[in-house]
JSON list of N, CA and C in Angstrom, two decimals:
[
{"chain": "A", "resi": 1, "resn": "GLY", "atom": "N", "xyz": [-8.73, 4.66, 7.82]},
{"chain": "A", "resi": 1, "resn": "GLY", "atom": "CA", "xyz": [-8.57, 5.97, 7.31]},
{"chain": "A", "resi": 1, "resn": "GLY", "atom": "C", "xyz": [-7.46, 6.05, 6.27]},
{"chain": "A", "resi": 2, "resn": "ALA", "atom": "N", "xyz": [-6.31, 5.47, 6.57]},
{"chain": "A", "resi": 2, "resn": "ALA", "atom": "CA", "xyz": [-5.18, 5.58, 5.65]},
{"chain": "A", "resi": 2, "resn": "ALA", "atom": "C", "xyz": [-5.44, 4.80, 4.36]},
{"chain": "A", "resi": 3, "resn": "PHE", "atom": "N", "xyz": [-6.11, 3.65, 4.48]},
{"chain": "A", "resi": 3, "resn": "PHE", "atom": "CA", "xyz": [-6.40, 2.86, 3.28]},
{"chain": "A", "resi": 3, "resn": "PHE", "atom": "C", "xyz": [-7.40, 3.58, 2.38]},
{"chain": "A", "resi": 4, "resn": "VAL", "atom": "N", "xyz": [-8.36, 4.25, 2.99]},
{"chain": "A", "resi": 4, "resn": "VAL", "atom": "CA", "xyz": [-9.34, 5.02, 2.21]},
{"chain": "A", "resi": 4, "resn": "VAL", "atom": "C", "xyz": [-8.63, 6.17, 1.50]},
{"chain": "A", "resi": 5, "resn": "LEU", "atom": "N", "xyz": [-7.72, 6.83, 2.19]},
{"chain": "A", "resi": 5, "resn": "LEU", "atom": "CA", "xyz": [-6.97, 7.93, 1.58]},
{"chain": "A", "resi": 5, "resn": "LEU", "atom": "C", "xyz": [-6.17, 7.44, 0.38]},
{"chain": "A", "resi": 6, "resn": "TRP", "atom": "N", "xyz": [-5.46, 6.33, 0.54]},
{"chain": "A", "resi": 6, "resn": "TRP", "atom": "CA", "xyz": [-4.69, 5.78, -0.59]},
{"chain": "A", "resi": 6, "resn": "TRP", "atom": "C", "xyz": [-5.61, 5.39, -1.74]},
{"chain": "A", "resi": 7, "resn": "PHE", "atom": "N", "xyz": [-6.76, 4.78, -1.42]},
{"chain": "A", "resi": 7, "resn": "PHE", "atom": "CA", "xyz": [-7.72, 4.40, -2.46]},
{"chain": "A", "resi": 7, "resn": "PHE", "atom": "C", "xyz": [-8.19, 5.62, -3.24]},
{"chain": "A", "resi": 8, "resn": "VAL", "atom": "N", "xyz": [-8.53, 6.67, -2.52]},
{"chain": "A", "resi": 8, "resn": "VAL", "atom": "CA", "xyz": [-9.01, 7.89, -3.18]},
{"chain": "A", "resi": 8, "resn": "VAL", "atom": "C", "xyz": [-7.91, 8.48, -4.07]},
{"chain": "A", "resi": 9, "resn": "LEU", "atom": "N", "xyz": [-6.69, 8.52, -3.56]},
{"chain": "A", "resi": 9, "resn": "LEU", "atom": "CA", "xyz": [-5.58, 9.06, -4.36]},
{"chain": "A", "resi": 9, "resn": "LEU", "atom": "C", "xyz": [-5.38, 8.26, -5.65]},
{"chain": "A", "resi": 10, "resn": "PHE", "atom": "N", "xyz": [-5.39, 6.93, -5.54]},
{"chain": "A", "resi": 10, "resn": "PHE", "atom": "CA", "xyz": [-5.21, 6.11, -6.73]},
{"chain": "A", "resi": 10, "resn": "PHE", "atom": "C", "xyz": [-6.41, 6.18, -7.66]},
{"chain": "A", "resi": 11, "resn": "ALA", "atom": "N", "xyz": [-7.62, 6.30, -7.12]},
{"chain": "A", "resi": 11, "resn": "ALA", "atom": "CA", "xyz": [-8.81, 6.42, -7.96]},
{"chain": "A", "resi": 11, "resn": "ALA", "atom": "C", "xyz": [-8.80, 7.73, -8.75]},
{"chain": "A", "resi": 12, "resn": "VAL", "atom": "N", "xyz": [-8.40, 8.81, -8.11]},
{"chain": "A", "resi": 12, "resn": "VAL", "atom": "CA", "xyz": [-8.31, 10.09, -8.80]},
{"chain": "A", "resi": 12, "resn": "VAL", "atom": "C", "xyz": [-7.24, 10.02, -9.89]},
{"chain": "A", "resi": 13, "resn": "GLY", "atom": "N", "xyz": [-6.10, 9.42, -9.57]},
{"chain": "A", "resi": 13, "resn": "GLY", "atom": "CA", "xyz": [-5.05, 9.25, -10.57]},
{"chain": "A", "resi": 13, "resn": "GLY", "atom": "C", "xyz": [-5.52, 8.44, -11.76]},
{"chain": "A", "resi": 14, "resn": "ALA", "atom": "N", "xyz": [-6.26, 7.37, -11.50]},
{"chain": "A", "resi": 14, "resn": "ALA", "atom": "CA", "xyz": [-6.79, 6.54, -12.59]},
{"chain": "A", "resi": 14, "resn": "ALA", "atom": "C", "xyz": [-7.78, 7.33, -13.44]},
{"chain": "A", "resi": 15, "resn": "ALA", "atom": "N", "xyz": [-8.62, 8.11, -12.80]},
{"chain": "A", "resi": 15, "resn": "ALA", "atom": "CA", "xyz": [-9.59, 8.92, -13.55]},
{"chain": "A", "resi": 15, "resn": "ALA", "atom": "C", "xyz": [-8.88, 9.93, -14.45]},
{"chain": "A", "resi": 16, "resn": "VAL", "atom": "N", "xyz": [-7.82, 10.53, -13.94]},
{"chain": "A", "resi": 16, "resn": "VAL", "atom": "CA", "xyz": [-7.06, 11.49, -14.75]},
{"chain": "A", "resi": 16, "resn": "VAL", "atom": "C", "xyz": [-6.40, 10.79, -15.93]},
{"chain": "A", "resi": 17, "resn": "LEU", "atom": "N", "xyz": [-5.82, 9.62, -15.69]},
{"chain": "A", "resi": 17, "resn": "LEU", "atom": "CA", "xyz": [-5.19, 8.88, -16.78]},
{"chain": "A", "resi": 17, "resn": "LEU", "atom": "C", "xyz": [-6.19, 8.48, -17.85]},
{"chain": "A", "resi": 18, "resn": "ILE", "atom": "N", "xyz": [-7.36, 8.03, -17.44]},
{"chain": "A", "resi": 18, "resn": "ILE", "atom": "CA", "xyz": [-8.39, 7.65, -18.42]},
{"chain": "A", "resi": 18, "resn": "ILE", "atom": "C", "xyz": [-8.87, 8.87, -19.19]},
{"chain": "A", "resi": 19, "resn": "ALA", "atom": "N", "xyz": [-9.01, 10.01, -18.50]},
{"chain": "A", "resi": 19, "resn": "ALA", "atom": "CA", "xyz": [-9.45, 11.23, -19.17]},
{"chain": "A", "resi": 19, "resn": "ALA", "atom": "C", "xyz": [-8.42, 11.69, -20.20]},
{"chain": "A", "resi": 20, "resn": "LEU", "atom": "N", "xyz": [-7.14, 11.53, -19.88]},
{"chain": "A", "resi": 20, "resn": "LEU", "atom": "CA", "xyz": [-6.09, 11.98, -20.79]},
{"chain": "A", "resi": 20, "resn": "LEU", "atom": "C", "xyz": [-5.84, 11.00, -21.93]},
{"chain": "A", "resi": 21, "resn": "LEU", "atom": "N", "xyz": [-5.86, 9.70, -21.64]},
{"chain": "A", "resi": 21, "resn": "LEU", "atom": "CA", "xyz": [-5.47, 8.71, -22.64]},
{"chain": "A", "resi": 21, "resn": "LEU", "atom": "C", "xyz": [-6.63, 7.98, -23.29]},
{"chain": "A", "resi": 22, "resn": "GLY", "atom": "N", "xyz": [-7.80, 8.02, -22.68]},
{"chain": "A", "resi": 22, "resn": "GLY", "atom": "CA", "xyz": [-8.95, 7.33, -23.24]},
{"chain": "A", "resi": 22, "resn": "GLY", "atom": "C", "xyz": [-8.91, 5.84, -22.97]},
{"chain": "A", "resi": 23, "resn": "HIS", "atom": "N", "xyz": [-9.74, 5.11, -23.69]},
{"chain": "A", "resi": 23, "resn": "HIS", "atom": "CA", "xyz": [-9.88, 3.66, -23.47]},
{"chain": "A", "resi": 23, "resn": "HIS", "atom": "C", "xyz": [-9.18, 2.84, -24.55]},
{"chain": "A", "resi": 24, "resn": "GLY", "atom": "N", "xyz": [-8.29, 3.44, -25.30]},
{"chain": "A", "resi": 24, "resn": "GLY", "atom": "CA", "xyz": [-7.59, 2.73, -26.36]},
{"chain": "A", "resi": 24, "resn": "GLY", "atom": "C", "xyz": [-6.50, 1.82, -25.81]},
{"chain": "A", "resi": 25, "resn": "GLY", "atom": "N", "xyz": [-5.69, 1.32, -26.72]},
{"chain": "A", "resi": 25, "resn": "GLY", "atom": "CA", "xyz": [-4.62, 0.40, -26.34]},
{"chain": "A", "resi": 25, "resn": "GLY", "atom": "C", "xyz": [-3.60, 1.01, -25.40]},
{"chain": "A", "resi": 26, "resn": "LEU", "atom": "N", "xyz": [-3.18, 2.24, -25.68]},
{"chain": "A", "resi": 26, "resn": "LEU", "atom": "CA", "xyz": [-2.21, 2.90, -24.81]},
{"chain": "A", "resi": 26, "resn": "LEU", "atom": "C", "xyz": [-2.80, 3.16, -23.43]},
{"chain": "A", "resi": 27, "resn": "GLY", "atom": "N", "xyz": [-4.04, 3.60, -23.40]},
{"chain": "A", "resi": 27, "resn": "GLY", "atom": "CA", "xyz": [-4.71, 3.86, -22.12]},
{"chain": "A", "resi": 27, "resn": "GLY", "atom": "C", "xyz": [-4.83, 2.59, -21.28]},
{"chain": "A", "resi": 28, "resn": "ARG", "atom": "N", "xyz": [-5.16, 1.48, -21.92]},
{"chain": "A", "resi": 28, "resn": "ARG", "atom": "CA", "xyz": [-5.26, 0.21, -21.20]},
{"chain": "A", "resi": 28, "resn": "ARG", "atom": "C", "xyz": [-3.91, -0.24, -20.67]},
{"chain": "A", "resi": 29, "resn": "PHE", "atom": "N", "xyz": [-2.87, -0.07, -21.48]},
{"chain": "A", "resi": 29, "resn": "PHE", "atom": "CA", "xyz": [-1.52, -0.46, -21.04]},
{"chain": "A", "resi": 29, "resn": "PHE", "atom": "C", "xyz": [-1.08, 0.39, -19.86]},
{"chain": "A", "resi": 30, "resn": "VAL", "atom": "N", "xyz": [-1.29, 1.69, -19.95]},
{"chain": "A", "resi": 30, "resn": "VAL", "atom": "CA", "xyz": [-0.90, 2.59, -18.86]},
{"chain": "A", "resi": 30, "resn": "VAL", "atom": "C", "xyz": [-1.69, 2.25, -17.59]},
{"chain": "A", "resi": 31, "resn": "MET", "atom": "N", "xyz": [-2.97, 1.92, -17.72]},
{"chain": "A", "resi": 31, "resn": "MET", "atom": "CA", "xyz": [-3.77, 1.54, -16.55]},
{"chain": "A", "resi": 31, "resn": "MET", "atom": "C", "xyz": [-3.28, 0.22, -15.95]},
{"chain": "A", "resi": 32, "resn": "LEU", "atom": "N", "xyz": [-2.82, -0.69, -16.79]},
{"chain": "A", "resi": 32, "resn": "LEU", "atom": "CA", "xyz": [-2.26, -1.95, -16.29]},
{"chain": "A", "resi": 32, "resn": "LEU", "atom": "C", "xyz": [-1.01, -1.68, -15.46]},
{"chain": "A", "resi": 33, "resn": "VAL", "atom": "N", "xyz": [-0.13, -0.85, -15.97]},
{"chain": "A", "resi": 33, "resn": "VAL", "atom": "CA", "xyz": [1.09, -0.50, -15.24]},
{"chain": "A", "resi": 33, "resn": "VAL", "atom": "C", "xyz": [0.74, 0.28, -13.97]},
{"chain": "A", "resi": 34, "resn": "TYR", "atom": "N", "xyz": [-0.19, 1.20, -14.08]},
{"chain": "A", "resi": 34, "resn": "TYR", "atom": "CA", "xyz": [-0.63, 2.00, -12.92]},
{"chain": "A", "resi": 34, "resn": "TYR", "atom": "C", "xyz": [-1.23, 1.09, -11.84]},
{"chain": "A", "resi": 35, "resn": "GLY", "atom": "N", "xyz": [-2.02, 0.13, -12.24]},
{"chain": "A", "resi": 35, "resn": "GLY", "atom": "CA", "xyz": [-2.60, -0.81, -11.28]},
{"chain": "A", "resi": 35, "resn": "GLY", "atom": "C", "xyz": [-1.54, -1.64, -10.59]},
{"chain": "A", "resi": 36, "resn": "ALA", "atom": "N", "xyz": [-0.53, -2.07, -11.35]},
{"chain": "A", "resi": 36, "resn": "ALA", "atom": "CA", "xyz": [0.57, -2.84, -10.75]},
{"chain": "A", "resi": 36, "resn": "ALA", "atom": "C", "xyz": [1.34, -1.99, -9.74]},
{"chain": "A", "resi": 37, "resn": "LEU", "atom": "N", "xyz": [1.57, -0.74, -10.06]},
{"chain": "A", "resi": 37, "resn": "LEU", "atom": "CA", "xyz": [2.26, 0.15, -9.12]},
{"chain": "A", "resi": 37, "resn": "LEU", "atom": "C", "xyz": [1.41, 0.39, -7.88]},
{"chain": "A", "resi": 38, "resn": "ALA", "atom": "N", "xyz": [0.11, 0.57, -8.06]},
{"chain": "A", "resi": 38, "resn": "ALA", "atom": "CA", "xyz": [-0.78, 0.78, -6.92]},
{"chain": "A", "resi": 38, "resn": "ALA", "atom": "C", "xyz": [-0.77, -0.44, -6.01]},
{"chain": "A", "resi": 39, "resn": "TRP", "atom": "N", "xyz": [-0.81, -1.62, -6.59]},
{"chain": "A", "resi": 39, "resn": "TRP", "atom": "CA", "xyz": [-0.79, -2.85, -5.79]},
{"chain": "A", "resi": 39, "resn": "TRP", "atom": "C", "xyz": [0.52, -2.97, -5.03]},
{"chain": "A", "resi": 40, "resn": "THR", "atom": "N", "xyz": [1.62, -2.60, -5.66]},
{"chain": "A", "resi": 40, "resn": "THR", "atom": "CA", "xyz": [2.93, -2.66, -5.01]},
{"chain": "A", "resi": 40, "resn": "THR", "atom": "C", "xyz": [2.98, -1.74, -3.80]},
{"chain": "A", "resi": 41, "resn": "VAL", "atom": "N", "xyz": [2.31, -0.61, -3.88]},
{"chain": "A", "resi": 41, "resn": "VAL", "atom": "CA", "xyz": [2.29, 0.33, -2.75]},
{"chain": "A", "resi": 41, "resn": "VAL", "atom": "C", "xyz": [1.32, -0.15, -1.66]},
{"chain": "A", "resi": 42, "resn": "LEU", "atom": "N", "xyz": [0.14, -0.61, -2.04]},
{"chain": "A", "resi": 42, "resn": "LEU", "atom": "CA", "xyz": [-0.89, -0.95, -1.07]},
{"chain": "A", "resi": 42, "resn": "LEU", "atom": "C", "xyz": [-0.67, -2.29, -0.38]},
{"chain": "A", "resi": 43, "resn": "TYR", "atom": "N", "xyz": [-0.06, -3.25, -1.04]},
{"chain": "A", "resi": 43, "resn": "TYR", "atom": "CA", "xyz": [0.08, -4.60, -0.48]},
{"chain": "A", "resi": 43, "resn": "TYR", "atom": "C", "xyz": [0.83, -4.63, 0.85]},
{"chain": "A", "resi": 44, "resn": "PRO", "atom": "N", "xyz": [1.96, -3.93, 1.02]},
{"chain": "A", "resi": 44, "resn": "PRO", "atom": "CA", "xyz": [2.68, -4.02, 2.30]},
{"chain": "A", "resi": 44, "resn": "PRO", "atom": "C", "xyz": [2.18, -3.06, 3.39]},
{"chain": "A", "resi": 45, "resn": "LEU", "atom": "N", "xyz": [1.18, -2.24, 3.10]},
{"chain": "A", "resi": 45, "resn": "LEU", "atom": "CA", "xyz": [0.74, -1.25, 4.09]},
{"chain": "A", "resi": 45, "resn": "LEU", "atom": "C", "xyz": [0.30, -1.84, 5.42]},
{"chain": "A", "resi": 46, "resn": "PRO", "atom": "N", "xyz": [-0.48, -2.92, 5.47]},
{"chain": "A", "resi": 46, "resn": "PRO", "atom": "CA", "xyz": [-0.87, -3.45, 6.79]},
{"chain": "A", "resi": 46, "resn": "PRO", "atom": "C", "xyz": [0.33, -3.83, 7.66]},
{"chain": "A", "resi": 47, "resn": "ALA", "atom": "N", "xyz": [1.34, -4.45, 7.06]},
{"chain": "A", "resi": 47, "resn": "ALA", "atom": "CA", "xyz": [2.53, -4.83, 7.83]},
{"chain": "A", "resi": 47, "resn": "ALA", "atom": "C", "xyz": [3.29, -3.59, 8.31]},
{"chain": "A", "resi": 48, "resn": "ILE", "atom": "N", "xyz": [3.38, -2.59, 7.47]},
{"chain": "A", "resi": 48, "resn": "ILE", "atom": "CA", "xyz": [4.08, -1.37, 7.86]},
{"chain": "A", "resi": 48, "resn": "ILE", "atom": "C", "xyz": [3.35, -0.68, 9.00]},
{"chain": "A", "resi": 49, "resn": "PHE", "atom": "N", "xyz": [2.02, -0.58, 8.90]},
{"chain": "A", "resi": 49, "resn": "PHE", "atom": "CA", "xyz": [1.24, 0.03, 9.98]},
{"chain": "A", "resi": 49, "resn": "PHE", "atom": "C", "xyz": [1.37, -0.77, 11.27]},
{"chain": "A", "resi": 50, "resn": "TYR", "atom": "N", "xyz": [1.36, -2.09, 11.17]},
{"chain": "A", "resi": 50, "resn": "TYR", "atom": "CA", "xyz": [1.49, -2.94, 12.36]},
{"chain": "A", "resi": 50, "resn": "TYR", "atom": "C", "xyz": [2.81, -2.65, 13.08]},
{"chain": "A", "resi": 51, "resn": "VAL", "atom": "N", "xyz": [3.89, -2.61, 12.33]},
{"chain": "A", "resi": 51, "resn": "VAL", "atom": "CA", "xyz": [5.20, -2.37, 12.93]},
{"chain": "A", "resi": 51, "resn": "VAL", "atom": "C", "xyz": [5.26, -0.97, 13.54]},
{"chain": "A", "resi": 52, "resn": "LEU", "atom": "N", "xyz": [4.78, 0.03, 12.82]},
{"chain": "A", "resi": 52, "resn": "LEU", "atom": "CA", "xyz": [4.84, 1.40, 13.34]},
{"chain": "A", "resi": 52, "resn": "LEU", "atom": "C", "xyz": [3.99, 1.57, 14.59]},
{"chain": "A", "resi": 53, "resn": "LEU", "atom": "N", "xyz": [2.79, 1.01, 14.59]},
{"chain": "A", "resi": 53, "resn": "LEU", "atom": "CA", "xyz": [1.92, 1.15, 15.76]},
{"chain": "A", "resi": 53, "resn": "LEU", "atom": "C", "xyz": [2.45, 0.37, 16.95]},
{"chain": "A", "resi": 54, "resn": "ARG", "atom": "N", "xyz": [2.99, -0.81, 16.70]},
{"chain": "A", "resi": 54, "resn": "ARG", "atom": "CA", "xyz": [3.54, -1.60, 17.81]},
{"chain": "A", "resi": 54, "resn": "ARG", "atom": "C", "xyz": [4.80, -0.93, 18.36]},
{"chain": "A", "resi": 55, "resn": "GLU", "atom": "N", "xyz": [5.61, -0.36, 17.49]},
{"chain": "A", "resi": 55, "resn": "GLU", "atom": "CA", "xyz": [6.81, 0.34, 17.93]},
{"chain": "A", "resi": 55, "resn": "GLU", "atom": "C", "xyz": [6.42, 1.53, 18.81]},
{"chain": "A", "resi": 56, "resn": "GLU", "atom": "N", "xyz": [5.37, 2.25, 18.40]},
{"chain": "A", "resi": 56, "resn": "GLU", "atom": "CA", "xyz": [4.92, 3.40, 19.18]},
{"chain": "A", "resi": 56, "resn": "GLU", "atom": "C", "xyz": [4.32, 2.96, 20.52]},
{"chain": "A", "resi": 57, "resn": "LYS", "atom": "N", "xyz": [3.55, 1.88, 20.51]},
{"chain": "A", "resi": 57, "resn": "LYS", "atom": "CA", "xyz": [2.87, 1.43, 21.72]},
{"chain": "A", "resi": 57, "resn": "LYS", "atom": "C", "xyz": [3.82, 0.82, 22.73]},
{"chain": "A", "resi": 58, "resn": "GLU", "atom": "N", "xyz": [4.73, -0.05, 22.27]},
{"chain": "A", "resi": 58, "resn": "GLU", "atom": "CA", "xyz": [5.59, -0.81, 23.18]},
{"chain": "A", "resi": 58, "resn": "GLU", "atom": "C", "xyz": [7.02, -0.30, 23.24]},
{"chain": "A", "resi": 59, "resn": "GLY", "atom": "N", "xyz": [7.40, 0.56, 22.33]},
{"chain": "A", "resi": 59, "resn": "GLY", "atom": "CA", "xyz": [8.77, 1.03, 22.30]},
{"chain": "A", "resi": 59, "resn": "GLY", "atom": "C", "xyz": [9.74, 0.00, 21.77]},
{"chain": "A", "resi": 60, "resn": "ALA", "atom": "N", "xyz": [9.23, -1.03, 21.10]},
{"chain": "A", "resi": 60, "resn": "ALA", "atom": "CA", "xyz": [10.08, -2.09, 20.56]},
{"chain": "A", "resi": 60, "resn": "ALA", "atom": "C", "xyz": [10.67, -1.64, 19.23]},
{"chain": "A", "resi": 61, "resn": "SER", "atom": "N", "xyz": [11.87, -2.10, 18.95]},
{"chain": "A", "resi": 61, "resn": "SER", "atom": "CA", "xyz": [12.50, -1.77, 17.67]},
{"chain": "A", "resi": 61, "resn": "SER", "atom": "C", "xyz": [11.95, -2.69, 16.59]},
{"chain": "A", "resi": 62, "resn": "VAL", "atom": "N", "xyz": [12.20, -2.33, 15.35]},
{"chain": "A", "resi": 62, "resn": "VAL", "atom": "CA", "xyz": [11.74, -3.13, 14.22]},
{"chain": "A", "resi": 62, "resn": "VAL", "atom": "C", "xyz": [12.35, -4.52, 14.29]},
{"chain": "A", "resi": 63, "resn": "THR", "atom": "N", "xyz": [13.61, -4.62, 14.69]},
{"chain": "A", "resi": 63, "resn": "THR", "atom": "CA", "xyz": [14.28, -5.91, 14.80]},
{"chain": "A", "resi": 63, "resn": "THR", "atom": "C", "xyz": [13.61, -6.78, 15.85]},
{"chain": "A", "resi": 64, "resn": "GLU", "atom": "N", "xyz": [13.25, -6.20, 16.98]},
{"chain": "A", "resi": 64, "resn": "GLU", "atom": "CA", "xyz": [12.57, -6.96, 18.04]},
{"chain": "A", "resi": 64, "resn": "GLU", "atom": "C", "xyz": [11.19, -7.43, 17.59]},
{"chain": "A", "resi": 65, "resn": "ILE", "atom": "N", "xyz": [10.48, -6.60, 16.86]},
{"chain": "A", "resi": 65, "resn": "ILE", "atom": "CA", "xyz": [9.16, -6.97, 16.36]},
{"chain": "A", "resi": 65, "resn": "ILE", "atom": "C", "xyz": [9.29, -8.11, 15.36]},
{"chain": "A", "resi": 66, "resn": "ALA", "atom": "N", "xyz": [10.26, -8.01, 14.45]},
{"chain": "A", "resi": 66, "resn": "ALA", "atom": "CA", "xyz": [10.46, -9.07, 13.46]},
{"chain": "A", "resi": 66, "resn": "ALA", "atom": "C", "xyz": [10.85, -10.37, 14.14]},
{"chain": "A", "resi": 67, "resn": "ALA", "atom": "N", "xyz": [11.70, -10.31, 15.16]},
{"chain": "A", "resi": 67, "resn": "ALA", "atom": "CA", "xyz": [12.10, -11.52, 15.88]},
{"chain": "A", "resi": 67, "resn": "ALA", "atom": "C", "xyz": [10.90, -12.16, 16.57]},
{"chain": "A", "resi": 68, "resn": "ALA", "atom": "N", "xyz": [10.04, -11.34, 17.16]},
{"chain": "A", "resi": 68, "resn": "ALA", "atom": "CA", "xyz": [8.84, -11.87, 17.82]},
{"chain": "A", "resi": 68, "resn": "ALA", "atom": "C", "xyz": [7.91, -12.52, 16.81]},
{"chain": "A", "resi": 69, "resn": "LEU", "atom": "N", "xyz": [7.80, -11.95, 15.63]},
{"chain": "A", "resi": 69, "resn": "LEU", "atom": "CA", "xyz": [6.95, -12.54, 14.59]},
{"chain": "A", "resi": 69, "resn": "LEU", "atom": "C", "xyz": [7.53, -13.85, 14.09]},
{"chain": "A", "resi": 70, "resn": "ASP", "atom": "N", "xyz": [8.86, -13.91, 13.97]},
{"chain": "A", "resi": 70, "resn": "ASP", "atom": "CA", "xyz": [9.51, -15.15, 13.53]},
{"chain": "A", "resi": 70, "resn": "ASP", "atom": "C", "xyz": [9.31, -16.27, 14.54]},
{"chain": "A", "resi": 71, "resn": "GLU", "atom": "N", "xyz": [9.29, -15.92, 15.82]},
{"chain": "A", "resi": 71, "resn": "GLU", "atom": "CA", "xyz": [9.09, -16.91, 16.88]},
{"chain": "A", "resi": 71, "resn": "GLU", "atom": "C", "xyz": [7.63, -17.30, 17.02]},
{"chain": "A", "resi": 72, "resn": "GLY", "atom": "N", "xyz": [6.74, -16.50, 16.47]},
{"chain": "A", "resi": 72, "resn": "GLY", "atom": "CA", "xyz": [5.32, -16.78, 16.59]},
{"chain": "A", "resi": 72, "resn": "GLY", "atom": "C", "xyz": [4.71, -16.31, 17.89]},
{"chain": "A", "resi": 73, "resn": "SER", "atom": "N", "xyz": [5.38, -15.40, 18.57]},
{"chain": "A", "resi": 73, "resn": "SER", "atom": "CA", "xyz": [4.87, -14.94, 19.87]},
{"chain": "A", "resi": 73, "resn": "SER", "atom": "C", "xyz": [4.27, -13.54, 19.80]},
{"chain": "A", "resi": 74, "resn": "ALA", "atom": "N", "xyz": [3.86, -13.13, 18.63]},
{"chain": "A", "resi": 74, "resn": "ALA", "atom": "CA", "xyz": [3.26, -11.80, 18.51]},
{"chain": "A", "resi": 74, "resn": "ALA", "atom": "C", "xyz": [1.89, -11.80, 19.15]},
{"chain": "A", "resi": 75, "resn": "PRO", "atom": "N", "xyz": [1.55, -10.73, 19.86]},
{"chain": "A", "resi": 75, "resn": "PRO", "atom": "CA", "xyz": [0.23, -10.67, 20.52]},
{"chain": "A", "resi": 75, "resn": "PRO", "atom": "C", "xyz": [-0.90, -10.53, 19.53]}
]
């Protein structure tokens, strides 16, 4: 659900940028930067969700979760 929401938000933003700037050189450059920013936001989301859900489920702190992952004992 959350990934679909982020995808829709970025797709709408891209459509607005293309509508405003067109397909010229400036529009392509802005879309390149926009895509890089979108990737920067979306790439760490699975890890963030994992930590938040595990913290909620087990009551473990972020430090404890990171230590368990470093040891390789994550469920």
